Short mmCIF file of C-alpha atoms in Angstrom, two decimals:
data_model
loop_
_atom_site.label_atom_id
_atom_site.label_comp_id
_atom_site.label_asym_id
_atom_site.label_seq_id
_atom_site.Cartn_x
_atom_site.Cartn_y
_atom_site.Cartn_z
CA GLU Y 23 90.72 111.34 80.77
CA TYR Y 24 91.03 110.14 84.33
CA ILE Y 25 93.38 107.55 85.76
CA TRP Y 26 93.00 105.96 89.16
CA ILE Y 27 96.30 105.01 90.79
CA TYR Y 28 96.82 103.15 94.01
CA ILE Y 29 99.46 104.40 96.45
CA PHE Y 30 102.43 105.20 94.14
CA LYS Y 31 102.81 108.92 93.45
CA GLY Y 32 105.07 110.58 90.94
CA PHE Y 33 103.32 110.45 87.59
CA GLU Y 34 102.47 114.17 87.47
CA LYS Y 35 105.56 115.10 85.46
CA TYR Y 36 104.49 112.73 82.68
CA ILE Y 37 101.01 114.17 82.23
CA GLN Y 38 101.84 117.88 82.13
CA GLY Y 39 100.24 119.51 79.10
CA THR Y 40 97.71 116.70 78.63
CA ASP Y 41 94.04 116.34 79.52
CA ILE Y 42 94.84 113.47 81.89
CA SER Y 43 93.97 113.74 85.58
CA ILE Y 44 95.23 111.37 88.25
CA LYS Y 45 93.60 110.48 91.57
CA TYR Y 46 95.69 108.59 94.15
CA PHE Y 47 94.19 106.14 96.65
CA GLU Y 48 95.95 104.71 99.70
CA THR Y 49 93.80 101.58 99.71
CA HIS Y 50 94.28 98.46 97.59
CA LEU Y 51 91.93 97.56 94.77
CA ASN Y 52 89.78 94.54 95.60
CA GLU Y 53 86.11 93.53 95.86
CA ASP Y 54 85.57 95.91 98.78
CA THR Y 55 87.04 98.99 97.07
CA VAL Y 56 86.23 98.48 93.38
CA SER Y 57 83.25 100.85 93.56
CA LEU Y 58 85.73 103.72 93.97
CA ALA Y 59 86.79 103.20 90.33
CA LYS Y 60 83.48 104.42 88.95
CA GLY Y 61 84.04 107.27 86.51
CA TYR Y 62 87.69 106.46 85.77
CA ASP Y 63 89.07 105.34 82.41
CA CYS Y 64 92.02 103.38 83.79
CA VAL Y 65 93.24 101.86 87.03
CA CYS Y 66 96.96 101.55 87.70
CA VAL Y 67 97.61 98.75 90.18
CA PHE Y 68 100.41 96.78 91.82
CA VAL Y 69 100.98 93.23 93.08
CA ASN Y 70 98.95 93.71 96.29
CA ASP Y 71 95.76 94.55 94.40
CA ILE Y 72 93.34 91.70 93.67
CA LEU Y 73 91.58 91.86 90.31
CA ASN Y 74 89.56 88.66 90.22
CA LYS Y 75 86.46 88.03 88.06
CA THR Y 76 84.23 90.02 90.37
CA VAL Y 77 86.53 93.05 90.35
CA VAL Y 78 87.08 92.86 86.57
CA ASP Y 79 83.32 92.70 85.98
CA GLN Y 80 82.69 95.67 88.27
CA LEU Y 81 85.47 97.69 86.61
CA TYR Y 82 83.94 96.91 83.20
CA GLU Y 83 80.45 97.90 84.41
CA ASN Y 84 81.92 101.15 85.78
CA GLY Y 85 83.39 102.03 82.38
CA VAL Y 86 87.06 101.33 83.12
CA GLN Y 87 88.82 100.66 79.81
CA MET Y 88 92.33 99.70 80.96
CA ILE Y 89 94.12 97.99 83.81
CA ALA Y 90 97.76 99.10 83.95
CA LEU Y 91 100.07 97.11 86.20
CA ARG Y 92 103.20 98.66 87.68
CA CYS Y 93 104.85 95.24 87.82
CA ALA Y 94 105.97 92.47 85.49
CA GLY Y 95 103.79 89.80 87.06
CA PHE Y 96 100.07 89.60 86.49
CA ASN Y 97 98.97 86.64 88.61
CA ASN Y 98 96.77 88.99 90.66
CA VAL Y 99 94.63 89.79 87.59
CA ASP Y 100 92.18 87.40 85.98
CA VAL Y 101 93.56 88.17 82.52
CA LYS Y 102 91.46 85.51 80.74
CA HIS Y 103 88.27 86.99 82.16
CA ALA Y 104 89.34 90.54 81.29
CA LYS Y 105 90.37 89.63 77.70
CA ASP Y 106 87.26 90.81 75.84
CA LYS Y 107 86.30 93.47 78.39
CA ILE Y 108 89.26 95.55 79.55
CA LYS Y 109 92.74 95.98 78.10
CA VAL Y 110 95.45 94.81 80.51
CA VAL Y 111 99.01 96.14 80.20
CA ARG Y 112 102.06 95.47 82.36
CA VAL Y 113 105.77 96.09 82.67
CA PRO Y 114 107.36 93.62 80.23
CA ALA Y 115 110.48 93.03 82.35
CA TYR Y 116 112.67 94.56 85.00
CA SER Y 117 116.26 95.55 84.60
CA PRO Y 118 118.45 93.17 86.62
CA TYR Y 119 120.42 96.25 87.70
CA ALA Y 120 117.28 97.86 89.10
CA VAL Y 121 116.51 94.73 91.11
CA ALA Y 122 120.09 94.64 92.46
CA GLU Y 123 119.98 98.34 93.34
CA HIS Y 124 116.68 97.89 95.14
CA THR Y 125 118.13 94.94 97.08
CA ILE Y 126 121.07 97.05 98.24
CA ALA Y 127 118.71 99.88 99.19
CA LEU Y 128 116.69 97.47 101.34
CA LEU Y 129 119.88 96.16 102.92
CA LEU Y 130 121.08 99.67 103.76
CA THR Y 131 117.68 100.55 105.19
CA SER Y 132 117.75 97.49 107.44
CA ILE Y 133 121.29 98.35 108.63
CA ILE Y 134 120.23 101.91 109.43
CA ALA Y 135 117.17 100.61 111.29
CA ALA Y 136 119.30 98.15 113.26
CA LEU Y 137 121.80 100.84 114.20
CA THR Y 138 119.05 103.28 115.16
CA ILE Y 139 117.22 100.71 117.27
CA GLY Y 140 120.54 99.61 118.81
CA GLY Y 141 121.41 103.21 119.63
CA LYS Y 142 118.05 103.78 121.28
CA ALA Y 143 118.45 100.59 123.28
CA LEU Y 144 121.76 101.93 124.57
CA GLY Y 145 120.20 105.29 125.41
CA LYS Y 146 121.73 107.00 122.38
CA SER Y 147 118.66 108.25 120.56
CA THR Y 148 120.72 110.28 118.11
CA ALA Y 149 123.06 107.42 117.21
CA MET Y 150 122.39 107.65 113.48
CA ASN Y 151 122.05 111.41 113.30
CA LYS Y 152 125.71 112.04 114.16
CA SER Y 153 127.25 108.83 112.87
CA THR Y 154 128.54 107.41 109.64
CA PHE Y 155 129.09 103.91 108.49
CA ILE Y 156 131.11 102.40 105.70
CA LEU Y 157 130.28 99.21 103.82
CA PHE Y 158 132.92 96.74 102.75
CA LYS Y 159 132.56 93.55 100.78
CA PHE Y 160 135.02 90.76 101.54
CA SER Y 161 134.38 87.77 99.24
CA GLN Y 162 130.85 86.63 100.14
CA THR Y 163 130.59 88.52 103.45
CA LEU Y 164 129.17 92.01 103.75
CA SER Y 165 130.61 93.85 106.74
CA PHE Y 166 130.22 97.36 108.01
CA ILE Y 167 132.15 99.66 110.26
CA TYR Y 168 130.10 101.97 112.44
CA ARG Y 169 131.86 104.98 113.90
CA LYS Y 170 130.87 108.11 115.67
#
């Protein structure tokens, strides 16, 4: 069996010892790229992929049997049109802890980017390489101390 996955890598550990092969694509699935799915049993997509009637029909004609979404939402898939053609599965829900952790990760990334850009603007290109910062939460305000 073959599975076509867009962008996200990391599924190899789950298919060891099976007859499943995975091919990763950097592009998004849409009307312009759907022909790439020919010969695959399943496509694994995310929120940026567009699976409208045209794409669903082409996937069906190409022999794709399943659309697997790596997200809880499915507004980017014409589910009604796919109903009698291709099985559609999705993540039933996200852990609220996972969403919170991801939010903090994005926040930390933006702080690091700001400090790095600020350091470069001051002529300190290695500002983040030799620095540490500590996060504190005071009531509703998130503050940080940056020190060399």
